Amino acid sequence: MTSSAEPHPGLDRTVGQRQSFGKHAERPAHAAQSTQKLLNGELNLPPHPVWTGNLHDWAADPFGDRNWQFQFHALRWLNPVRWHGLDGDEAARAFWWATVESWADANIPATQAPSSFAWVDMADGLRATELSLGVALVPAAQEARYRQILQYHRDWLADEQHLVGGNHGLFQHLGLLLTASVLRDRPGQELARDRLEAQLREAFDTQGINEEGSAAYHQSNLVWWTQAVARLRAEGLDLGPDADHRLERAGAVLAHLSLPFGQLPQIGDSVRAKVRTGLHPHTDFVATLGKSGTRPDQRVLHTERGLTVLRSGWGRRRALNRETHMVVRHGAELLRHSHQDRLSVHYATEGLRWLVDGGFHSYQHHDPVRDFLRSRSAHNVPMFPDLPYRSPDEVPVVRCRFSDDVDELLLLDDGHTAAMLTRRIVYCSGPDCLLVIDHGRSAVPTALIQPWLVEIGATVEQHPDQNRVVLSGTVNARQPRVHLQWLRPVNLDVHRAVEAEKTEAGDLRGWIGTRWKTQEPSTVVTASASGWETTLAVAISPELEEPLEITREDTETACDQEFTLRLRRGDRSWILALDVTGATLQTLTG
């Protein structure tokens, strides 16, 4: 690789022109207005408040927030200034260069940086990209100084000891690619290409599952990696057919993960967001509610990286946005943006979310709200609350079987001390009925609980004499209902989140993080029973035109590992038989 002590070819000042694509590099809608605010000393880094301090104070931390400091040192906020400068505004051009030079004077070499966020991973790569995109703004008299700044970033990002994995590493490699491109450093470009090729194999496995354990980050990584391929191709480089295959599979996975009404489930660090178009024909189909794109062929997605998605269909028998959708978490413990949610079940139907998890809060370390929302207590996870728990390396799928009429998973969690816990999930697409059967055995008599976090705004109607809870919601002038019916007597508790309890008693149950540092109150329905060996079995079904009637056809046993149910919806009926080897569904009428 070229070093700063060797003679250099001229800078490639066309890099910014061909690489200015993507959300944070393309021309913003109001570049002139945004630039004027910055020239007036107003810095807006959403979701944080506007700051009017010294924009060249590189030790600034006005809100005591990690994310703000990260964004401040990434310098992506210079994007509108860069564009306005390219339009010929001399004040914008001067501000861009003055900010870059000020940052470099304060933070190069890295050992003198006044803030630990100056060279934190990912901020270094994002800043290197912004510096490279602005090459056309650099005054001719300052080219030598700019070259020094760019070379320092290139050499920093080329050094393996500064690299990390995940999407942070992706942006470090892209920063290396762009700095090397401006410096006409072909070995540096090829090093970035080689690292991107290796990291893509970690980012998405051969099934197309992202490594970060988050639905939102799966979509974001698909966007970022698609752009990464485009950036390489703009410089005459490529990642090859394996990359195309993994990204194609990732798009298909995203369509399965997506809720039938075009939104993403809150799995891991996920805010509430829509599915994006333009990523895959299948995601286009979901995002547009079937108006464009291609309908997927498979109803079930089962992956080795801990995601199984079940659904009633893809809009053939009823409107796509009213189909039933379920996500089950299992497998190995993932890093980065996953939560302690293995065994959790998400449930959506009739155009609404119904059973959800605690959502997302922030990236602030040791924040009690963030810690709670990432914990098992903020997810639909069965547990022995009185027994110690150590998160196991693996929550394996002991048995799985998928067919046209019955889908079944059996999961094992051995994380509790002196206890064993299984969760059996059976979905029957004909009657549209989901069974969740939690079975626990412990060395001492203890309580087993089965919590269900209900969606914001849903009404919870309790029928304790019937071991039943009915959820009600509203969508497009309709008022759909979902029934939760336990198959044998249990203790039911309905806890509604209230502000007073959250602030005074520190009780965060029922609070759902919908976006950055924003929570909304909801309800937790918890079923429980106690003993040496305990089973909690619940049937979950939408009401549709008629509610699903469920009756037992067998003699109840203590552990409920084998039983037979008669299911009836209107003039249609079925017999569902479960034993230790599996589940079978017989259609009687309809």
Coordinates of N, CA and C in Angstrom, one line a residue, residues 159-377:
D159 N -5.3 -0.9 9.3 CA -4.7 -1.5 10.4 C -5.7 -2.5 11.0
E160 N -5.4 -3.8 11.0 CA -6.4 -4.8 11.5 C -6.8 -4.6 13.0
Q161 N -5.9 -4.0 13.8 CA -6.2 -3.9 15.2 C -7.3 -2.9 15.5
H162 N -7.7 -2.1 14.5 CA -8.7 -1.1 14.7 C -10.1 -1.6 14.2
L163 N -10.1 -2.8 13.6 CA -11.3 -3.3 12.9 C -12.2 -4.1 13.9
V164 N -13.5 -4.0 13.6 CA -14.5 -4.8 14.3 C -15.4 -5.5 13.3
G165 N -16.3 -6.3 13.8 CA -17.2 -7.0 12.9 C -18.5 -6.3 12.8
G166 N -19.5 -7.0 12.3 CA -20.9 -6.4 12.2 C -20.9 -5.3 11.2
N167 N -22.0 -4.5 11.3 CA -22.2 -3.4 10.4 C -21.1 -2.3 10.6
H168 N -20.6 -2.2 11.8 CA -19.5 -1.2 12.1 C -18.3 -1.5 11.2
G169 N -18.0 -2.8 11.2 CA -16.8 -3.2 10.3 C -17.1 -2.9 8.8
L170 N -18.3 -3.1 8.4 CA -18.7 -2.8 7.0 C -18.4 -1.4 6.7
F171 N -18.8 -0.5 7.5 CA -18.5 1.0 7.2 C -17.1 1.3 7.3
Q172 N -16.3 0.6 8.2 CA -14.9 0.8 8.2 C -14.2 0.4 6.8
H173 N -14.7 -0.8 6.3 CA -14.1 -1.2 5.0 C -14.5 -0.3 3.9
L174 N -15.7 0.3 3.9 CA -16.1 1.2 2.9 C -15.3 2.5 3.0
G175 N -15.0 3.0 4.3 CA -14.2 4.1 4.5 C -12.8 3.9 3.9
L176 N -12.3 2.7 4.0 CA -11.0 2.4 3.4 C -11.1 2.4 1.9
L177 N -12.2 1.8 1.4 CA -12.3 1.8 -0.1 C -12.4 3.2 -0.7
L178 N -13.1 4.1 0.0 CA -13.2 5.5 -0.6 C -12.0 6.3 -0.4
T179 N -11.3 6.2 0.7 CA -10.1 7.0 0.9 C -9.0 6.5 -0.1
A180 N -8.9 5.1 -0.3 CA -8.0 4.6 -1.2 C -8.3 5.0 -2.7
S181 N -9.6 5.1 -3.0 CA -10.0 5.5 -4.3 C -9.6 7.0 -4.6
V182 N -9.8 7.9 -3.6 CA -9.4 9.3 -3.8 C -7.9 9.3 -4.0
L183 N -7.2 8.5 -3.2 CA -5.7 8.5 -3.3 C -5.1 7.7 -4.4
R184 N -6.0 7.2 -5.3 CA -5.6 6.3 -6.4 C -4.7 5.2 -5.9
D185 N -5.1 4.6 -4.8 CA -4.3 3.5 -4.2 C -5.0 2.2 -4.5
R186 N -4.6 1.5 -5.6 CA -5.3 0.3 -6.0 C -5.1 -0.8 -4.9
P187 N -3.9 -1.0 -4.4 CA -3.8 -2.1 -3.3 C -4.8 -1.8 -2.1
G188 N -4.9 -0.5 -1.8 CA -5.9 -0.2 -0.7 C -7.3 -0.5 -1.1
Q189 N -7.7 -0.3 -2.3 CA -9.0 -0.6 -2.8 C -9.2 -2.1 -2.7
E190 N -8.2 -2.9 -3.2 CA -8.3 -4.3 -3.2 C -8.4 -4.9 -1.8
L191 N -7.6 -4.3 -0.9 CA -7.7 -4.8 0.5 C -9.1 -4.6 1.0
A192 N -9.7 -3.4 0.8 CA -11.1 -3.2 1.2 C -12.0 -4.2 0.6
R193 N -11.9 -4.5 -0.7 CA -12.7 -5.5 -1.4 C -12.6 -6.9 -0.7
D194 N -11.3 -7.3 -0.5 CA -11.1 -8.6 0.1 C -11.8 -8.7 1.5
R195 N -11.7 -7.6 2.3 CA -12.3 -7.6 3.6 C -13.8 -7.7 3.5
L196 N -14.3 -6.9 2.6 CA -15.8 -6.9 2.4 C -16.3 -8.3 2.0
E197 N -15.5 -9.0 1.1 CA -15.9 -10.3 0.7 C -15.9 -11.3 1.8
A198 N -14.9 -11.2 2.7 CA -14.9 -12.1 3.9 C -16.0 -11.8 4.9
Q199 N -16.2 -10.5 5.1 CA -17.2 -10.1 6.1 C -18.6 -10.4 5.7
L200 N -18.9 -10.3 4.4 CA -20.3 -10.6 3.9 C -20.7 -12.0 4.3
R201 N -19.7 -13.0 4.3 CA -20.0 -14.3 4.6 C -20.3 -14.5 6.1
E202 N -19.9 -13.5 6.9 CA -20.3 -13.5 8.3 C -21.6 -12.8 8.5
A203 N -21.8 -11.7 7.7 CA -23.0 -10.9 7.9 C -24.3 -11.7 7.5
F204 N -24.2 -12.4 6.4 CA -25.4 -13.2 5.9 C -24.9 -14.6 5.7
D205 N -25.6 -15.6 6.3 CA -25.2 -17.0 6.1 C -25.8 -17.4 4.7
T206 N -25.6 -18.7 4.4 CA -26.1 -19.2 3.1 C -27.6 -19.2 3.0
Q207 N -28.3 -19.2 4.1 CA -29.8 -19.1 4.1 C -30.2 -17.6 4.0
G208 N -29.3 -16.7 4.1 CA -29.7 -15.3 4.0 C -30.0 -14.6 5.3
I209 N -29.7 -15.3 6.5 CA -30.0 -14.7 7.8 C -28.8 -13.8 8.2
N210 N -29.2 -12.6 8.7 CA -28.2 -11.7 9.2 C -27.7 -12.1 10.6
E211 N -26.5 -11.8 10.9 CA -25.9 -12.2 12.1 C -26.3 -11.4 13.4
E212 N -27.0 -10.3 13.2 CA -27.2 -9.3 14.3 C -28.4 -9.5 15.2
G213 N -29.3 -10.5 14.8 CA -30.4 -10.8 15.7 C -31.4 -9.7 15.8
S214 N -31.7 -9.0 14.8 CA -32.7 -7.9 14.8 C -33.3 -7.8 13.4
A215 N -34.7 -7.7 13.4 CA -35.4 -7.6 12.1 C -35.0 -6.3 11.4
A216 N -34.9 -5.2 12.2 CA -34.6 -3.9 11.6 C -33.2 -3.9 11.0
Y217 N -32.3 -4.5 11.8 CA -30.9 -4.5 11.3 C -30.7 -5.5 10.1
H218 N -31.6 -6.5 10.0 CA -31.5 -7.4 8.8 C -31.9 -6.5 7.6
Q219 N -32.9 -5.7 7.7 CA -33.3 -4.9 6.6 C -32.2 -3.8 6.3
S220 N -31.7 -3.2 7.3 CA -30.6 -2.2 7.2 C -29.4 -2.8 6.6
N221 N -29.0 -4.0 7.0 CA -27.8 -4.6 6.5 C -28.0 -4.9 5.0
L222 N -29.2 -5.4 4.7 CA -29.4 -5.7 3.3 C -29.3 -4.4 2.4
V223 N -29.8 -3.3 2.9 CA -29.6 -2.0 2.2 C -28.1 -1.6 2.1
W224 N -27.4 -1.7 3.2 CA -26.0 -1.3 3.3 C -25.1 -2.1 2.4
W225 N -25.4 -3.5 2.4 CA -24.5 -4.3 1.6 C -24.8 -4.2 0.2
T226 N -26.1 -4.0 -0.2 CA -26.4 -3.7 -1.6 C -25.7 -2.5 -2.1
Q227 N -25.6 -1.5 -1.2 CA -24.9 -0.2 -1.6 C -23.4 -0.5 -1.6
A228 N -22.9 -1.4 -0.7 CA -21.5 -1.7 -0.7 C -21.1 -2.3 -2.1
V229 N -21.9 -3.2 -2.6 CA -21.6 -3.9 -3.8 C -21.6 -2.8 -4.9
A230 N -22.5 -1.9 -4.9 CA -22.6 -0.8 -5.9 C -21.3 0.1 -5.8
R231 N -20.9 0.4 -4.6 CA -19.7 1.2 -4.4 C -18.4 0.5 -5.0
L232 N -18.3 -0.8 -4.7 CA -17.2 -1.5 -5.3 C -17.3 -1.5 -6.8
R233 N -18.4 -1.7 -7.4 CA -18.6 -1.7 -8.8 C -18.3 -0.4 -9.5
A234 N -18.5 0.7 -8.7 CA -18.2 2.0 -9.2 C -16.7 2.2 -9.3
E235 N -15.9 1.4 -8.6 CA -14.5 1.5 -8.7 C -13.9 0.4 -9.5
G236 N -14.7 -0.4 -10.2 CA -14.3 -1.4 -11.1 C -13.9 -2.7 -10.3
L237 N -14.6 -2.9 -9.1 CA -14.3 -4.1 -8.3 C -15.7 -4.8 -8.1
D238 N -15.6 -6.1 -7.6 CA -16.8 -6.9 -7.4 C -16.6 -7.9 -6.3
L239 N -17.7 -8.4 -5.8 CA -17.6 -9.4 -4.7 C -17.9 -10.8 -5.3
G240 N -18.4 -10.9 -6.5 CA -18.6 -12.2 -7.1 C -20.0 -12.8 -6.9
P241 N -20.3 -14.0 -7.5 CA -21.6 -14.5 -7.4 C -22.1 -15.0 -6.0
D242 N -21.2 -15.4 -5.2 CA -21.6 -15.8 -3.8 C -22.3 -14.6 -3.1
A243 N -21.7 -13.4 -3.3 CA -22.3 -12.3 -2.6 C -23.7 -12.0 -3.2
D244 N -23.9 -12.2 -4.5 CA -25.2 -12.0 -5.1 C -26.2 -13.0 -4.5
H245 N -25.7 -14.2 -4.4 CA -26.6 -15.3 -3.8 C -27.1 -15.0 -2.4
R246 N -26.1 -14.6 -1.5 CA -26.4 -14.3 -0.1 C -27.4 -13.1 0.0
L247 N -27.2 -12.1 -0.8 CA -28.1 -10.9 -0.7 C -29.4 -11.3 -1.3
E248 N -29.5 -12.1 -2.3 CA -30.8 -12.5 -2.9 C -31.6 -13.3 -1.8
R249 N -30.9 -14.2 -1.1 CA -31.5 -15.0 -0.1 C -32.0 -14.0 1.1
A250 N -31.1 -13.1 1.4 CA -31.5 -12.1 2.5 C -32.7 -11.4 2.2
G251 N -32.9 -11.0 0.9 CA -34.2 -10.3 0.5 C -35.4 -11.2 0.7
A252 N -35.2 -12.5 0.3 CA -36.3 -13.4 0.5 C -36.7 -13.6 2.0
V253 N -35.6 -13.7 2.8 CA -35.8 -13.8 4.3 C -36.6 -12.6 4.8
L254 N -36.2 -11.5 4.4 CA -36.9 -10.2 4.8 C -38.4 -10.3 4.5
A255 N -38.8 -10.8 3.4 CA -40.2 -10.9 3.0 C -40.9 -11.8 4.0
H256 N -40.3 -12.9 4.4 CA -40.9 -13.8 5.4 C -41.0 -13.2 6.8
L257 N -39.9 -12.5 7.2 CA -40.0 -11.8 8.5 C -41.0 -10.7 8.5
S258 N -41.3 -10.1 7.4 CA -42.2 -9.0 7.4 C -43.7 -9.4 7.8
L259 N -44.3 -8.5 8.5 CA -45.7 -8.7 8.9 C -46.6 -8.6 7.6
P260 N -47.7 -9.3 7.6 CA -48.5 -9.3 6.3 C -49.0 -7.9 5.9
F261 N -49.0 -6.9 6.8 CA -49.4 -5.6 6.5 C -48.3 -4.6 6.2
G262 N -47.1 -5.2 5.9 CA -46.0 -4.3 5.4 C -45.1 -3.7 6.4
Q263 N -45.1 -4.2 7.6 CA -44.2 -3.6 8.7 C -43.3 -4.7 9.2
L264 N -42.3 -4.3 9.9 CA -41.3 -5.2 10.5 C -41.7 -5.6 11.9
P265 N -41.5 -6.8 12.4 CA -41.7 -7.1 13.8 C -40.5 -6.6 14.6
Q266 N -40.8 -6.3 15.9 CA -39.8 -5.7 16.7 C -39.0 -6.9 17.3
I267 N -38.1 -7.4 16.6 CA -37.2 -8.5 17.0 C -35.8 -7.9 17.3
G268 N -35.3 -8.0 18.5 CA -34.0 -7.4 18.8 C -34.1 -5.8 18.8
D269 N -33.0 -5.2 18.5 CA -33.1 -3.7 18.5 C -33.8 -3.2 17.3
S270 N -35.1 -3.1 17.3 CA -35.9 -2.8 16.2 C -36.9 -1.7 16.5
V271 N -36.9 -0.6 15.9 CA -38.0 0.4 16.0 C -39.1 -0.1 15.1
R272 N -40.2 0.6 15.2 CA -41.4 0.2 14.3 C -41.2 0.8 12.9
A273 N -41.0 0.0 12.0 CA -40.7 0.5 10.6 C -41.4 -0.3 9.6
K274 N -41.5 0.3 8.4 CA -42.1 -0.3 7.2 C -41.0 -1.1 6.5
V275 N -41.5 -2.1 5.8 CA -40.6 -2.9 4.9 C -40.3 -2.0 3.7
R276 N -39.1 -2.0 3.3 CA -38.7 -1.1 2.1 C -38.9 -1.8 0.8
T277 N -39.2 -1.1 -0.2 CA -39.3 -1.6 -1.6 C -38.0 -1.5 -2.2
G278 N -37.8 -2.2 -3.3 CA -36.6 -2.1 -4.1 C -35.5 -3.1 -3.7
L279 N -35.8 -3.9 -2.7 CA -34.7 -4.8 -2.2 C -34.8 -6.2 -2.8
H280 N -36.1 -6.6 -3.1 CA -36.3 -8.0 -3.6 C -37.7 -8.1 -4.1
P281 N -38.0 -8.8 -5.1 CA -39.4 -8.9 -5.6 C -40.4 -9.4 -4.5
H282 N -39.9 -10.3 -3.6 CA -40.8 -10.7 -2.5 C -41.1 -9.6 -1.5
T283 N -40.1 -8.8 -1.2 CA -40.3 -7.8 -0.2 C -41.2 -6.7 -0.8
D284 N -41.1 -6.5 -2.1 CA -42.0 -5.6 -2.8 C -43.4 -6.1 -2.7
F285 N -43.6 -7.4 -2.8 CA -45.0 -7.9 -2.7 C -45.6 -7.6 -1.4
V286 N -44.8 -7.8 -0.3 CA -45.3 -7.5 1.1 C -45.5 -6.0 1.3
A287 N -44.5 -5.2 0.9 CA -44.5 -3.8 1.1 C -45.7 -3.1 0.4
T288 N -46.1 -3.6 -0.7 CA -47.2 -3.0 -1.5 C -48.5 -3.7 -1.3
L289 N -48.5 -4.7 -0.4 CA -49.7 -5.5 -0.1 C -50.2 -6.2 -1.3
G290 N -49.2 -6.7 -2.1 CA -49.5 -7.6 -3.2 C -49.7 -6.8 -4.5
K291 N -49.6 -5.5 -4.5 CA -49.8 -4.8 -5.8 C -48.7 -4.9 -6.8
S292 N -47.5 -5.2 -6.3 CA -46.3 -5.4 -7.2 C -45.4 -6.4 -6.6
G293 N -44.4 -6.8 -7.3 CA -43.5 -7.8 -6.8 C -44.0 -9.2 -7.1
T294 N -43.4 -10.2 -6.4 CA -43.7 -11.6 -6.6 C -44.1 -12.3 -5.3
R295 N -45.1 -13.0 -5.4 CA -45.6 -13.7 -4.2 C -44.6 -14.9 -3.9
P296 N -44.2 -15.0 -2.6 CA -43.3 -16.1 -2.3 C -44.0 -17.5 -2.4
D297 N -43.3 -18.5 -2.6 CA -43.8 -19.8 -2.8 C -44.0 -20.6 -1.5
Q298 N -43.1 -20.3 -0.5 CA -43.1 -21.1 0.7 C -43.9 -20.3 1.8
R299 N -44.7 -21.1 2.6 CA -45.4 -20.5 3.7 C -44.6 -20.4 5.0
V300 N -43.6 -21.3 5.1 CA -42.7 -21.4 6.3 C -41.3 -21.1 6.0
L301 N -40.6 -20.4 6.9 CA -39.2 -20.1 6.9 C -38.6 -20.7 8.2
H302 N -37.7 -21.7 8.0 CA -37.0 -22.2 9.2 C -35.5 -22.1 9.0
T303 N -34.8 -21.5 9.9 CA -33.4 -21.3 9.7 C -32.5 -21.8 10.8
E304 N -31.2 -22.0 10.5 CA -30.3 -22.5 11.5 C -29.9 -21.4 12.5
R305 N -30.0 -20.2 12.1 CA -29.6 -19.1 12.9 C -30.7 -18.6 13.9
G306 N -31.7 -19.4 14.1 CA -32.6 -19.1 15.2 C -33.8 -18.4 14.9
L307 N -34.3 -18.4 13.7 CA -35.6 -17.8 13.3 C -36.5 -18.8 12.6
T308 N -37.7 -19.0 13.1 CA -38.7 -19.7 12.3 C -39.9 -18.8 12.2
V309 N -40.4 -18.7 11.0 CA -41.6 -17.9 10.7 C -42.6 -18.7 10.1
L310 N -43.8 -18.7 10.7 CA -45.0 -19.4 10.2 C -46.0 -18.4 9.8
R311 N -46.9 -18.8 8.8 CA -48.0 -17.9 8.4 C -49.1 -18.7 7.8
S312 N -50.3 -18.1 7.9 CA -51.4 -18.8 7.3 C -51.4 -18.8 5.8
G313 N -50.8 -17.9 5.2 CA -50.7 -17.9 3.7 C -50.2 -16.5 3.2
W314 N -50.2 -16.4 1.9 CA -49.7 -15.2 1.2 C -50.8 -14.5 0.4
G315 N -52.0 -14.5 1.0 CA -53.1 -13.7 0.4 C -53.9 -14.4 -0.7
R316 N -53.9 -15.7 -0.7 CA -54.7 -16.5 -1.7 C -56.1 -16.7 -1.2
R317 N -56.2 -17.1 0.1 CA -57.5 -17.5 0.6 C -58.2 -16.3 1.3
R318 N -57.4 -15.3 1.8 CA -58.0 -14.1 2.3 C -57.0 -13.0 2.0
A319 N -57.4 -11.7 2.3 CA -56.6 -10.6 2.0 C -55.2 -10.7 2.6
L320 N -54.2 -10.4 1.9 CA -52.8 -10.5 2.4 C -52.6 -9.9 3.7
N321 N -53.1 -8.6 3.9 CA -52.8 -7.9 5.1 C -53.6 -8.5 6.3
R322 N -54.5 -9.5 6.1 CA -55.2 -10.1 7.2 C -54.7 -11.5 7.5
E323 N -53.7 -11.9 6.8 CA -53.1 -13.2 7.2 C -52.5 -13.3 8.6
T324 N -52.4 -14.5 9.1 CA -51.8 -14.7 10.4 C -50.3 -14.9 10.3
H325 N -49.5 -14.3 11.1 CA -48.0 -14.3 11.0 C -47.4 -14.6 12.4
M326 N -46.5 -15.5 12.5 CA -45.9 -15.9 13.8 C -44.3 -16.0 13.6
V327 N -43.6 -15.5 14.6 CA -42.1 -15.6 14.6 C -41.7 -16.3 15.9
V328 N -40.8 -17.3 15.7 CA -40.3 -18.0 16.9 C -38.8 -17.8 16.9
R329 N -38.3 -17.5 18.1 CA -36.8 -17.4 18.3 C -36.2 -18.6 19.0
H330 N -35.1 -19.0 18.5 CA -34.4 -20.2 19.1 C -32.9 -20.1 18.7
G331 N -32.2 -21.2 18.9 CA -30.8 -21.3 18.4 C -29.8 -20.7 19.3
A332 N -28.7 -20.3 18.7 CA -27.5 -19.8 19.4 C -27.8 -18.4 19.8
E333 N -27.0 -18.0 20.9 CA -27.1 -16.6 21.3 C -26.4 -15.7 20.3
L334 N -27.0 -14.8 19.8 CA -26.4 -13.9 18.8 C -25.8 -12.7 19.4
L335 N -24.9 -12.0 18.8 CA -24.3 -10.8 19.3 C -24.9 -9.6 18.7
R336 N -24.4 -8.4 19.1 CA -24.7 -7.1 18.6 C -26.1 -6.6 19.0
H337 N -27.1 -6.9 18.2 CA -28.4 -6.2 18.4 C -29.5 -7.2 18.7
S338 N -29.2 -8.4 19.2 CA -30.2 -9.3 19.6 C -30.6 -9.1 21.1
H339 N -31.7 -9.6 21.5 CA -32.2 -9.6 22.9 C -32.2 -11.0 23.5
Q340 N -32.5 -11.1 24.7 CA -32.6 -12.4 25.4 C -34.0 -12.9 25.1
D341 N -34.3 -13.3 23.9 CA -35.7 -13.6 23.5 C -35.8 -15.0 22.9
R342 N -34.9 -15.9 23.1 CA -35.0 -17.2 22.6 C -36.2 -17.9 23.4
L343 N -37.0 -18.6 22.6 CA -38.3 -19.2 23.0 C -39.5 -18.2 22.8
S344 N -39.2 -17.0 22.5 CA -40.2 -16.0 22.3 C -41.0 -16.2 21.1
V345 N -42.3 -15.9 21.2 CA -43.3 -16.0 20.0 C -43.9 -14.6 19.8
H346 N -43.9 -14.1 18.5 CA -44.6 -12.9 18.1 C -45.8 -13.4 17.3
Y347 N -46.9 -12.6 17.5 CA -48.1 -13.1 16.8 C -48.8 -11.8 16.2
A348 N -49.2 -11.9 15.0 CA -49.9 -10.8 14.3 C -51.0 -11.5 13.4
T349 N -52.1 -10.8 13.3 CA -53.2 -11.3 12.4 C -54.2 -10.2 12.2
E350 N -55.0 -10.3 11.2 CA -56.1 -9.4 11.0 C -55.7 -8.0 10.9
G351 N -54.4 -7.7 10.4 CA -53.9 -6.4 10.1 C -53.3 -5.7 11.3
L352 N -53.1 -6.5 12.5 CA -52.6 -5.9 13.7 C -51.5 -6.8 14.3
R353 N -50.6 -6.2 15.1 CA -49.8 -6.9 16.0 C -50.7 -7.2 17.2
W354 N -50.4 -8.4 17.8 CA -51.2 -8.7 19.1 C -50.3 -9.1 20.2
L355 N -49.3 -10.0 20.0 CA -48.4 -10.5 21.0 C -47.0 -10.1 20.5
V356 N -46.4 -9.2 21.3 CA -45.2 -8.5 20.8 C -44.1 -8.6 21.9
D357 N -42.9 -8.0 21.7 CA -41.9 -8.0 22.7 C -41.7 -6.5 23.2
G358 N -40.7 -6.3 24.1 CA -40.6 -5.0 24.7 C -40.0 -3.9 23.8
G359 N -39.5 -4.3 22.6 CA -39.1 -3.3 21.7 C -37.7 -2.7 22.0
F360 N -37.5 -1.5 21.6 CA -36.2 -0.9 21.6 C -36.2 0.4 22.3
H361 N -35.1 0.8 23.0 CA -35.0 2.0 23.7 C -33.8 2.9 23.3
S362 N -32.6 2.4 23.5 CA -31.4 3.2 23.1 C -30.2 2.3 23.1
Y363 N -29.0 2.9 22.9 CA -27.8 2.2 23.0 C -26.9 2.6 24.2
Q364 N -27.6 3.3 25.1 CA -26.9 3.8 26.3 C -26.5 2.6 27.2
H365 N -25.2 2.4 27.5 CA -24.8 1.4 28.4 C -25.3 1.6 29.8
H366 N -25.7 0.5 30.4 CA -26.2 0.5 31.8 C -27.4 1.3 32.0
D367 N -28.2 1.6 31.0 CA -29.4 2.3 31.1 C -30.5 1.3 31.6
P368 N -31.2 1.5 32.7 CA -32.1 0.5 33.3 C -33.2 0.1 32.3
V369 N -33.7 1.1 31.6 CA -34.8 0.8 30.6 C -34.3 -0.1 29.5
R370 N -33.1 0.3 28.9 CA -32.5 -0.5 27.9 C -32.3 -1.9 28.4
D371 N -31.7 -2.0 29.6 CA -31.4 -3.4 30.1 C -32.6 -4.2 30.3
F372 N -33.7 -3.6 30.8 CA -35.0 -4.4 30.9 C -35.5 -4.8 29.6
L373 N -35.6 -3.9 28.6 CA -36.2 -4.2 27.3 C -35.4 -5.3 26.6
R374 N -34.1 -5.5 26.9 CA -33.3 -6.5 26.3 C -33.5 -7.8 27.0
S375 N -34.0 -7.8 28.3 CA -34.0 -9.0 29.1 C -35.2 -10.0 28.8
R376 N -35.1 -11.2 29.3 CA -36.1 -12.2 29.1 C -37.5 -11.7 29.6
S377 N -37.5 -10.9 30.6 CA -38.7 -10.4 31.2 C -39.5 -9.5 30.3

